[in-house]
Amino acid sequence: MNQVFCRTPFLKQLVGLAGLALSGFVLSHMLGNLYLFKSPEAYNLYGHKLMSLPGFIIIEWGLFAVFLLHIFLTIYLVIQNKKARPKGYAVSPKKKAKASLASKSMQYQGVLILFFLIWHLITLRYGSYNTVMIDGKEVRDLFGLILPIFKNPILMSFYVISILLLGTHLSHGFSSSFQSLGFYHEKYTPLIKKLGVVYAWVVTLGFLSQPLYIYFFYKA
Amino acid sequence: MNLKLKVWKQEGPDTKGYFKNLEAKEVSPDMSFLEMLDVVNQDLIKKGDEPIAFDHDCREGICGSCSMVVNGDPHGPEKAVTVCQLHMRKFKDGDSLVIEPWRAKAFPIVKDLITDRSAFDRIIQAGGYISVNTGNAPEANSIPVPKVKADAAFQDATCIGCGACVAACKNASAMLFTAAKISHLEALPQGKVESQTRVLNMIGQMDKEKFGACTNTGACSAVCPKEISLKTIAKANSLFRKAAIQKS
Ligand code: FES
């Protein structure tokens, strides 16, 4: 491959682009989860419809590829970045060199989110497959799957903490992607920054609403 | 006023460094930071000790030689100022100051606070110029430049190449410096001609020098004595992508 495509700014653009695609996925996932507030049946039916979409497998594998791209390019860049400063400073910046904690710890958030993602895939996506009958159709009982998880204080807290980390990751990642992709505008860049924060909050609160609701208010 | 200093001492690029405790006595608030170090050095010399080695030249904020991290901040605590222009009135009597060199793989330490920043020179050599035939100065109005463009180019041209951006960046990335040079020349008609080869070559050299990658934390621009904007980085990113795709 041509060398220019291995340069760090280009790799960063791929990371950013993949990140934006994943942001879209995360938003749609969050919106889908909200069916839970309609009824357990609506939740299960939504999951059933989604998984029976004609191109579902292709979309899922595509998403998986985007995840891998985002993760592996980042790992490569983080290694380069660590090598670029073999010896650190004795004192951390006091006054002006401060960057936001969210922006400085992106890679660590990423690792923790990856743990959550793997756990989520094992227990939910590829977890036990029980079915229920709804309107004469046999559908996967997703609600029955998440109920014990969200009722368990440890798992529920783990879920909540992971979502908070995801929100932090998105709050910097969203606007940072635009910067990496080379989009800068006097008027729109500050707006994108704000939009990124709003987006991160919406996703975070959306995802948090179900475990908190189930743990504290839901009575079977 | 009297200050306690902890200054980085290192014999050469490959030797181990350490912090030396020193005292700066009877410092006048009107002194610049470097003048304070001059006084400390005079004391050391009188005692037969070795003075602290540090870089400096113009002492008026335009050459970009002076380079030290004071309490974690490149060029010290004050915004938009080089350490040579930083005054001791910004500190209080009894303050403790930790003084370190720029720390980056691409800037090896020569001695104490002096680092070798020739990596920046090589980035410039890779494309930070315009190719013109020498001769008489051309007629000033033969190539009109819109005012906004001229101002933008000038803003980016104020970069003095001190390397504070690299020093502040958690990845020791040279993106702000490189991008400032790229977008400075890109803004002008004379520089536009070689824009694509310039951006490819300069960024290629930047990576070769083993600077880290930009992760948009914004620490570089926050410490830049010339307040170069992150806008330049976005500009360089988009120029780089376009050039990479078109040229290959
Ligand atoms: S000595 Fe020239 S900028 Fe500080």
Short mmCIF file of C-alpha atoms and ligand atoms in Angstrom, two decimals:
data_model
loop_
_atom_site.label_atom_id
_atom_site.label_comp_id
_atom_site.label_asym_id
_atom_site.label_seq_id
_atom_site.Cartn_x
_atom_site.Cartn_y
_atom_site.Cartn_z
CA MET A 1 0.00 0.00 0.00
CA ASN A 2 1.07 3.51 -0.69
CA GLN A 3 3.02 4.93 2.24
CA VAL A 4 0.95 8.09 2.54
CA PHE A 5 -1.97 6.02 3.75
CA CYS A 6 0.08 4.87 6.74
CA ARG A 7 0.79 8.38 7.97
CA THR A 8 -0.64 9.22 11.37
CA PRO A 9 -3.07 11.95 10.21
CA PHE A 10 -4.60 9.52 7.71
CA LEU A 11 -4.90 6.73 10.28
CA LYS A 12 -6.50 9.19 12.68
CA GLN A 13 -9.05 10.08 10.03
CA LEU A 14 -9.95 6.41 9.69
CA VAL A 15 -10.28 6.11 13.47
CA GLY A 16 -12.51 9.20 13.48
CA LEU A 17 -14.62 8.01 10.57
CA ALA A 18 -15.10 4.61 12.18
CA GLY A 19 -15.90 6.41 15.45
CA LEU A 20 -18.61 8.48 13.76
CA ALA A 21 -20.13 5.37 12.20
CA LEU A 22 -20.14 3.72 15.62
CA SER A 23 -21.72 6.86 17.12
CA GLY A 24 -24.60 6.43 14.69
CA PHE A 25 -24.95 2.79 15.69
CA VAL A 26 -24.88 3.62 19.39
CA LEU A 27 -27.62 6.21 18.95
CA SER A 28 -29.88 3.82 17.06
CA HIS A 29 -29.23 1.10 19.64
CA MET A 30 -30.20 3.46 22.43
CA LEU A 31 -33.40 4.50 20.66
CA GLY A 32 -34.32 0.85 20.05
CA ASN A 33 -33.84 0.03 23.73
CA LEU A 34 -36.47 2.60 24.63
CA TYR A 35 -39.16 0.15 23.43
CA LEU A 36 -38.76 -1.33 26.88
CA PHE A 37 -40.82 1.54 28.26
CA LYS A 38 -43.69 0.68 25.93
CA SER A 39 -43.97 -2.91 27.10
CA PRO A 40 -41.84 -6.04 27.40
CA GLU A 41 -43.69 -7.38 24.36
CA ALA A 42 -42.87 -4.32 22.26
CA TYR A 43 -39.23 -4.68 23.31
CA ASN A 44 -39.09 -8.31 22.28
CA LEU A 45 -40.93 -7.66 19.04
CA TYR A 46 -38.57 -4.84 18.12
CA GLY A 47 -35.58 -7.13 18.68
CA HIS A 48 -37.24 -9.80 16.60
CA LYS A 49 -38.00 -7.45 13.72
CA LEU A 50 -34.48 -6.05 13.76
CA MET A 51 -32.85 -9.44 13.65
CA SER A 52 -35.09 -10.66 10.87
CA LEU A 53 -34.18 -7.77 8.59
CA PRO A 54 -32.92 -9.19 5.28
CA GLY A 55 -29.39 -7.75 5.48
CA PHE A 56 -29.01 -8.04 9.25
CA ILE A 57 -26.01 -10.38 9.19
CA ILE A 58 -24.19 -8.19 6.69
CA ILE A 59 -24.83 -5.08 8.78
CA GLU A 60 -23.67 -6.87 11.90
CA TRP A 61 -20.43 -8.07 10.35
CA GLY A 62 -19.86 -4.66 8.80
CA LEU A 63 -20.24 -3.13 12.22
CA PHE A 64 -17.84 -5.68 13.64
CA ALA A 65 -15.28 -4.70 10.98
CA VAL A 66 -15.72 -1.02 11.84
CA PHE A 67 -15.14 -1.82 15.52
CA LEU A 68 -11.98 -3.74 14.70
CA LEU A 69 -10.69 -0.89 12.52
CA HIS A 70 -11.38 1.65 15.28
CA ILE A 71 -9.69 -0.50 17.92
CA PHE A 72 -6.64 -1.78 16.08
CA LEU A 73 -5.68 1.53 14.48
CA THR A 74 -6.00 3.15 17.90
CA ILE A 75 -3.80 0.51 19.51
CA TYR A 76 -1.16 1.13 16.85
CA LEU A 77 -1.35 4.91 17.34
CA VAL A 78 -1.25 4.66 21.13
CA ILE A 79 1.93 2.59 20.91
CA GLN A 80 3.51 5.22 18.64
CA ASN A 81 2.37 7.98 20.97
CA LYS A 82 3.84 6.30 24.03
CA LYS A 83 7.14 5.87 22.22
CA ALA A 84 7.16 9.56 21.33
CA ARG A 85 7.72 10.45 24.99
CA PRO A 86 9.84 7.79 26.67
CA LYS A 87 10.40 9.91 29.78
CA GLY A 88 7.54 11.90 31.21
CA TYR A 89 7.46 15.09 33.27
CA ALA A 90 7.91 15.17 37.01
CA VAL A 91 5.08 17.66 37.43
CA SER A 92 1.75 17.64 35.65
CA PRO A 93 0.58 20.93 34.14
CA LYS A 94 -0.73 23.40 36.73
CA LYS A 95 -2.10 26.30 34.77
CA LYS A 96 -2.43 26.46 31.04
CA ALA A 97 -1.41 23.11 29.55
CA LYS A 98 -4.49 21.44 30.93
CA ALA A 99 -6.56 19.36 28.55
CA SER A 100 -9.91 17.87 29.51
CA LEU A 101 -9.74 14.55 31.33
CA ALA A 102 -12.13 13.05 28.76
CA SER A 103 -9.76 13.92 25.92
CA LYS A 104 -6.64 12.74 27.74
CA SER A 105 -7.98 9.35 28.73
CA MET A 106 -9.70 8.25 25.53
CA GLN A 107 -7.60 5.10 25.19
CA TYR A 108 -8.28 3.96 28.76
CA GLN A 109 -12.00 4.58 28.39
CA GLY A 110 -11.78 2.59 25.17
CA VAL A 111 -10.25 -0.44 26.88
CA LEU A 112 -12.94 -0.45 29.58
CA ILE A 113 -15.69 -0.01 27.02
CA LEU A 114 -14.25 -2.95 25.09
CA PHE A 115 -14.56 -5.12 28.21
CA PHE A 116 -18.15 -4.06 28.55
CA LEU A 117 -18.77 -4.74 24.86
CA ILE A 118 -17.38 -8.28 25.09
CA TRP A 119 -19.43 -8.97 28.22
CA HIS A 120 -22.50 -7.52 26.52
CA LEU A 121 -22.01 -9.72 23.44
CA ILE A 122 -21.50 -12.85 25.52
CA THR A 123 -24.40 -12.36 27.92
CA LEU A 124 -26.92 -10.60 25.68
CA ARG A 125 -26.31 -10.89 21.96
CA TYR A 126 -25.02 -14.46 22.17
CA GLY A 127 -26.53 -15.24 25.57
CA SER A 128 -29.15 -17.84 26.39
CA TYR A 129 -31.85 -18.10 23.75
CA ASN A 130 -35.32 -18.46 25.23
CA THR A 131 -38.41 -17.69 23.29
CA VAL A 132 -41.88 -16.44 24.04
CA MET A 133 -45.00 -16.35 21.91
CA ILE A 134 -46.26 -12.92 20.99
CA ASP A 135 -49.26 -12.60 18.67
CA GLY A 136 -48.76 -16.16 17.54
CA LYS A 137 -45.11 -15.52 16.67
CA GLU A 138 -42.19 -17.17 18.38
CA VAL A 139 -39.70 -14.42 19.31
CA ARG A 140 -36.59 -14.27 21.45
CA ASP A 141 -37.32 -13.28 25.05
CA LEU A 142 -34.85 -10.42 25.31
CA PHE A 143 -36.75 -8.84 28.15
CA GLY A 144 -36.50 -12.03 30.16
CA LEU A 145 -32.78 -12.01 29.45
CA ILE A 146 -32.07 -8.50 30.70
CA LEU A 147 -34.46 -8.55 33.66
CA PRO A 148 -32.24 -10.59 36.03
CA ILE A 149 -29.19 -8.64 34.90
CA PHE A 150 -30.72 -5.26 35.65
CA LYS A 151 -32.17 -6.55 38.91
CA ASN A 152 -28.72 -7.67 40.06
CA PRO A 153 -27.05 -4.74 41.89
CA ILE A 154 -23.53 -5.68 40.79
CA LEU A 155 -24.31 -6.24 37.14
CA MET A 156 -26.57 -3.20 37.06
CA SER A 157 -23.80 -1.01 38.53
CA PHE A 158 -21.30 -2.44 36.07
CA TYR A 159 -23.69 -1.58 33.25
CA VAL A 160 -24.23 1.95 34.56
CA ILE A 161 -20.50 2.64 35.02
CA SER A 162 -19.76 1.35 31.54
CA ILE A 163 -22.42 3.57 30.03
CA LEU A 164 -20.98 6.59 31.86
CA LEU A 165 -17.59 5.76 30.38
CA LEU A 166 -19.14 5.40 26.96
CA GLY A 167 -20.73 8.82 27.37
CA THR A 168 -17.38 10.35 28.30
CA HIS A 169 -15.77 8.69 25.30
CA LEU A 170 -18.44 10.05 22.98
CA SER A 171 -18.35 13.55 24.42
CA HIS A 172 -14.79 14.04 23.18
CA GLY A 173 -14.84 11.52 20.36
CA PHE A 174 -17.71 13.01 18.43
CA SER A 175 -16.27 16.49 17.94
CA SER A 176 -12.70 15.21 17.79
CA SER A 177 -13.60 13.12 14.74
CA PHE A 178 -14.60 16.23 12.86
CA GLN A 179 -11.29 17.88 13.73
CA SER A 180 -9.35 14.80 12.56
CA LEU A 181 -11.32 14.70 9.36
CA GLY A 182 -10.28 18.29 8.75
CA PHE A 183 -13.57 20.03 9.29
CA TYR A 184 -13.16 23.41 10.94
CA HIS A 185 -15.43 26.39 10.74
CA GLU A 186 -15.46 29.49 12.91
CA LYS A 187 -19.20 29.23 13.42
CA TYR A 188 -19.93 25.50 13.18
CA THR A 189 -16.98 24.00 15.06
CA PRO A 190 -18.10 25.40 18.44
CA LEU A 191 -21.60 24.15 17.59
CA ILE A 192 -20.29 20.67 16.80
CA LYS A 193 -18.48 20.68 20.14
CA LYS A 194 -21.75 21.47 21.93
CA LEU A 195 -23.66 19.01 19.79
CA GLY A 196 -21.12 16.32 20.73
CA VAL A 197 -21.74 16.95 24.42
CA VAL A 198 -25.53 17.01 23.97
CA TYR A 199 -25.36 13.84 21.90
CA ALA A 200 -23.23 12.14 24.57
CA TRP A 201 -25.72 13.11 27.28
CA VAL A 202 -28.71 11.93 25.25
CA VAL A 203 -27.07 8.56 24.58
CA THR A 204 -25.93 8.19 28.19
CA LEU A 205 -29.29 9.06 29.74
CA GLY A 206 -31.10 6.95 27.17
CA PHE A 207 -29.02 3.89 27.99
CA LEU A 208 -29.14 4.51 31.72
CA SER A 209 -32.91 4.84 31.82
CA GLN A 210 -33.66 1.10 31.44
CA PRO A 211 -31.36 -0.42 34.07
CA LEU A 212 -32.27 2.28 36.59
CA TYR A 213 -35.97 1.94 35.87
CA ILE A 214 -35.89 -1.84 36.16
CA TYR A 215 -33.74 -1.89 39.27
CA PHE A 216 -35.64 0.73 41.21
CA PHE A 217 -39.21 0.74 39.90
CA TYR A 218 -40.08 -2.34 37.88
CA LYS A 219 -42.16 -4.99 39.64
CA ALA A 220 -42.67 -8.22 37.72
CA MET B 1 11.81 37.48 46.81
CA ASN B 2 13.35 34.06 47.39
CA LEU B 3 12.46 30.93 45.49
CA LYS B 4 13.22 27.25 45.71
CA LEU B 5 14.21 25.66 42.42
CA LYS B 6 14.37 22.06 41.32
CA VAL B 7 16.23 22.06 38.04
CA TRP B 8 16.85 19.16 35.68
CA LYS B 9 20.55 18.39 35.26
CA GLN B 10 21.78 16.01 32.59
CA GLU B 11 25.30 15.72 31.22
CA GLY B 12 24.46 14.50 27.73
CA PRO B 13 21.87 12.76 25.56
CA ASP B 14 22.68 9.30 26.88
CA THR B 15 23.45 9.97 30.50
CA LYS B 16 20.98 9.75 33.34
CA GLY B 17 19.56 13.03 34.54
CA TYR B 18 18.46 14.16 37.98
CA PHE B 19 16.88 17.11 39.74
CA LYS B 20 19.20 19.54 41.48
CA ASN B 21 17.86 21.64 44.32
CA LEU B 22 18.89 25.28 44.10
CA GLU B 23 17.87 28.55 45.64
CA ALA B 24 17.18 31.80 43.87
CA LYS B 25 17.81 34.56 46.38
CA GLU B 26 16.78 38.19 46.28
CA VAL B 27 14.98 37.91 42.98
CA SER B 28 13.52 41.18 41.74
CA PRO B 29 9.93 40.96 40.49
CA ASP B 30 11.02 42.96 37.44
CA MET B 31 13.44 40.28 36.28
CA SER B 32 12.53 37.97 33.47
CA PHE B 33 12.59 34.26 34.18
CA LEU B 34 15.85 33.86 32.27
CA GLU B 35 17.44 36.76 34.15
CA MET B 36 16.55 34.98 37.35
CA LEU B 37 18.36 31.90 36.03
CA ASP B 38 21.32 34.11 35.00
CA VAL B 39 21.63 35.25 38.60
CA VAL B 40 21.42 31.69 39.88
CA ASN B 41 24.11 30.71 37.35
CA GLN B 42 26.38 33.56 38.46
CA ASP B 43 26.17 32.23 42.00
CA LEU B 44 26.97 28.73 40.80
CA ILE B 45 29.96 29.96 38.80
CA LYS B 46 31.27 31.95 41.80
CA LYS B 47 31.05 28.80 43.89
CA GLY B 48 32.97 26.89 41.23
CA ASP B 49 29.89 24.86 40.25
CA GLU B 50 28.66 24.26 36.75
CA PRO B 51 25.91 26.65 35.62
CA ILE B 52 22.55 25.38 34.37
CA ALA B 53 22.60 25.08 30.59
CA PHE B 54 19.55 26.57 28.84
CA ASP B 55 18.75 27.84 25.36
CA HIS B 56 18.04 31.50 24.65
CA ASP B 57 18.78 34.10 22.04
CA CYS B 58 16.52 37.08 21.39
CA ARG B 59 14.91 37.23 24.82
CA GLU B 60 12.03 39.09 23.27
CA GLY B 61 9.73 36.26 22.30
CA ILE B 62 10.53 36.03 18.62
CA CYS B 63 13.31 33.49 18.05
CA GLY B 64 11.83 30.46 19.74
CA SER B 65 15.09 29.32 21.38
CA CYS B 66 14.06 29.50 25.00
CA SER B 67 12.37 26.33 26.05
CA MET B 68 11.65 25.02 29.49
CA VAL B 69 8.76 23.55 31.36
CA VAL B 70 8.03 25.40 34.60
CA ASN B 71 5.81 23.49 37.04
CA GLY B 72 4.43 21.36 34.23
CA ASP B 73 3.63 24.23 31.89
CA PRO B 74 5.82 24.81 28.84
CA HIS B 75 7.06 28.44 29.00
CA GLY B 76 5.61 28.76 32.50
CA PRO B 77 2.18 29.65 33.84
CA GLU B 78 1.38 32.77 31.83
CA LYS B 79 -0.65 32.47 28.66
CA ALA B 80 0.71 33.54 25.26
CA VAL B 81 4.21 34.28 26.52
CA THR B 82 7.61 32.69 25.99
CA VAL B 83 9.64 31.93 29.07
CA CYS B 84 12.09 34.73 28.19
CA GLN B 85 9.19 37.19 28.38
CA LEU B 86 7.80 35.75 31.58
CA HIS B 87 8.37 38.03 34.54
CA MET B 88 9.15 37.02 38.07
CA ARG B 89 6.24 39.13 39.34
CA LYS B 90 4.05 36.26 38.20
CA PHE B 91 5.46 34.24 41.13
CA LYS B 92 5.28 34.70 44.87
CA ASP B 93 8.00 34.81 47.48
CA GLY B 94 8.72 31.29 48.72
CA ASP B 95 7.34 29.55 45.62
CA SER B 96 8.86 26.22 44.60
CA LEU B 97 9.54 25.83 40.91
CA VAL B 98 10.28 22.59 39.07
CA ILE B 99 12.14 23.33 35.84
CA GLU B 100 12.40 20.62 33.20
CA PRO B 101 13.42 20.44 29.55
CA TRP B 102 11.00 19.68 26.70
CA ARG B 103 10.50 15.94 26.85
CA ALA B 104 10.09 14.10 23.56
CA LYS B 105 11.84 11.30 21.75
CA ALA B 106 12.27 13.62 18.77
CA PHE B 107 13.93 16.30 20.94
CA PRO B 108 16.90 14.55 22.58
CA ILE B 109 18.41 16.39 25.53
CA VAL B 110 21.76 17.96 24.69
CA LYS B 111 22.49 19.18 28.21
CA ASP B 112 20.32 20.14 31.18
CA LEU B 113 17.46 22.17 29.74
CA ILE B 114 18.80 22.29 26.17
CA THR B 115 17.17 19.98 23.65
CA ASP B 116 18.07 19.32 20.05
CA ARG B 117 15.11 20.58 18.03
CA SER B 118 16.60 20.04 14.58
CA ALA B 119 13.71 17.65 13.87
CA PHE B 120 11.70 20.84 13.26
CA ASP B 121 14.32 22.06 10.80
CA ARG B 122 14.07 18.81 8.88
CA ILE B 123 10.28 19.15 8.72
CA ILE B 124 10.75 22.63 7.24
CA GLN B 125 13.36 21.33 4.80
CA ALA B 126 10.84 18.72 3.64
CA GLY B 127 8.51 21.38 2.27
CA GLY B 128 8.12 24.48 4.41
CA TYR B 129 9.19 26.85 1.64
CA ILE B 130 8.14 28.13 -1.76
CA SER B 131 10.31 27.61 -4.84
CA VAL B 132 10.94 30.89 -6.63
CA ASN B 133 13.67 32.14 -8.88
CA THR B 134 15.77 34.67 -7.06
CA GLY B 135 16.27 38.05 -8.62
CA ASN B 136 14.75 41.45 -8.17
CA ALA B 137 11.93 41.82 -5.69
CA PRO B 138 8.69 41.43 -7.66
CA GLU B 139 6.26 44.30 -7.98
CA ALA B 140 4.19 44.22 -4.80
CA ASN B 141 0.78 44.45 -6.42
CA SER B 142 1.35 41.93 -9.20
CA ILE B 143 -0.18 39.12 -7.13
CA PRO B 144 -3.17 40.43 -5.21
CA VAL B 145 -3.81 38.72 -1.85
CA PRO B 146 -7.16 39.25 -0.14
CA LYS B 147 -6.89 40.83 3.30
CA VAL B 148 -8.52 37.92 5.13
CA LYS B 149 -6.08 35.48 3.55
CA ALA B 150 -3.12 37.71 4.33
CA ASP B 151 -4.22 37.99 7.95
CA ALA B 152 -4.73 34.23 8.27
CA ALA B 153 -1.32 33.55 6.74
CA PHE B 154 0.25 36.09 9.06
CA GLN B 155 -1.37 34.58 12.13
CA ASP B 156 0.07 31.15 11.24
CA ALA B 157 3.42 32.67 10.31
CA THR B 158 3.82 33.96 13.86
CA CYS B 159 4.78 30.42 14.93
CA ILE B 160 8.34 30.71 16.22
CA GLY B 161 9.00 26.98 16.19
CA CYS B 162 9.83 26.79 19.88
CA GLY B 163 8.35 23.31 20.29
CA ALA B 164 6.11 24.09 23.26
CA CYS B 165 3.29 22.32 21.39
CA VAL B 166 5.31 19.10 21.35
CA ALA B 167 6.29 19.60 24.98
CA ALA B 168 2.68 20.05 26.09
CA CYS B 169 1.10 17.31 24.01
CA LYS B 170 0.59 14.05 25.87
CA ASN B 171 1.64 12.28 22.66
CA ALA B 172 4.55 14.66 21.91
CA SER B 173 2.87 15.38 18.60
CA ALA B 174 4.28 18.05 16.29
CA MET B 175 1.01 18.57 14.52
CA LEU B 176 0.44 22.18 15.58
CA PHE B 177 3.87 23.30 14.38
CA THR B 178 3.70 21.37 11.13
CA ALA B 179 0.12 22.43 10.46
CA ALA B 180 0.90 26.10 11.13
CA LYS B 181 3.64 26.02 8.51
CA ILE B 182 1.45 24.15 6.04
CA SER B 183 -1.57 26.41 6.38
CA HIS B 184 0.54 29.56 6.42
CA LEU B 185 1.94 28.83 2.95
CA GLU B 186 -1.29 27.32 1.68
CA ALA B 187 -3.17 30.57 2.32
CA LEU B 188 -1.02 32.53 -0.14
CA PRO B 189 -1.02 32.25 -3.94
CA GLN B 190 2.75 31.76 -4.00
CA GLY B 191 2.47 28.83 -1.63
CA LYS B 192 -0.57 27.20 -3.18
CA VAL B 193 1.43 25.92 -6.15
CA GLU B 194 3.35 23.32 -4.15
CA SER B 195 0.63 22.71 -1.60
CA GLN B 196 0.12 19.01 -2.24
CA THR B 197 3.74 17.91 -2.29
CA ARG B 198 4.38 20.16 0.71
CA VAL B 199 1.73 18.62 2.90
CA LEU B 200 2.70 15.06 1.98
CA ASN B 201 6.41 15.65 2.51
CA MET B 202 6.17 17.65 5.71
CA ILE B 203 3.78 15.24 7.37
CA GLY B 204 5.88 12.32 6.12
CA GLN B 205 8.94 13.88 7.74
CA MET B 206 7.00 14.60 10.92
CA ASP B 207 6.14 10.90 11.25
CA LYS B 208 9.72 9.90 10.43
CA GLU B 209 11.01 12.06 13.26
CA LYS B 210 8.94 9.91 15.65
CA PHE B 211 6.58 12.56 16.94
CA GLY B 212 3.29 11.13 18.21
CA ALA B 213 -0.12 11.46 16.59
CA CYS B 214 -2.55 14.27 17.34
CA THR B 215 -5.52 13.28 19.51
CA ASN B 216 -7.11 16.72 19.59
CA THR B 217 -6.73 17.42 23.29
CA GLY B 218 -5.89 21.04 22.53
CA ALA B 219 -3.01 21.30 25.03
CA CYS B 220 -0.67 22.50 22.22
CA SER B 221 -2.71 25.55 21.34
CA ALA B 222 -3.30 26.34 25.01
CA VAL B 223 0.44 26.67 25.68
CA CYS B 224 1.47 28.16 22.34
CA PRO B 225 3.14 31.52 23.01
CA LYS B 226 1.72 32.71 19.68
CA GLU B 227 -1.71 31.14 20.25
CA ILE B 228 -1.71 29.22 16.96
CA SER B 229 -5.23 27.87 16.50
CA LEU B 230 -6.32 24.24 16.28
CA LYS B 231 -7.90 25.35 13.02
CA THR B 232 -4.52 24.91 11.35
CA ILE B 233 -4.52 21.23 12.33
CA ALA B 234 -7.95 20.67 10.82
CA LYS B 235 -6.74 22.45 7.69
CA ALA B 236 -3.63 20.28 7.44
CA ASN B 237 -5.72 17.15 8.02
CA SER B 238 -8.04 17.90 5.16
CA LEU B 239 -5.21 19.02 2.84
CA PHE B 240 -3.35 15.85 3.66
CA ARG B 241 -6.29 13.59 2.88
CA LYS B 242 -7.00 15.30 -0.42
CA ALA B 243 -3.35 15.23 -1.46
CA ALA B 244 -2.94 11.59 -0.42
CA ILE B 245 -5.94 10.52 -2.47
CA GLN B 246 -5.19 12.68 -5.51
CA LYS B 247 -1.48 12.00 -5.65
CA SER B 248 -1.72 8.23 -5.47
S1 FES C 1 14.82 33.74 23.72
FE1 FES C 1 13.96 34.15 21.78
S2 FES C 1 11.92 33.60 22.14
FE2 FES C 1 12.72 33.39 24.10
#
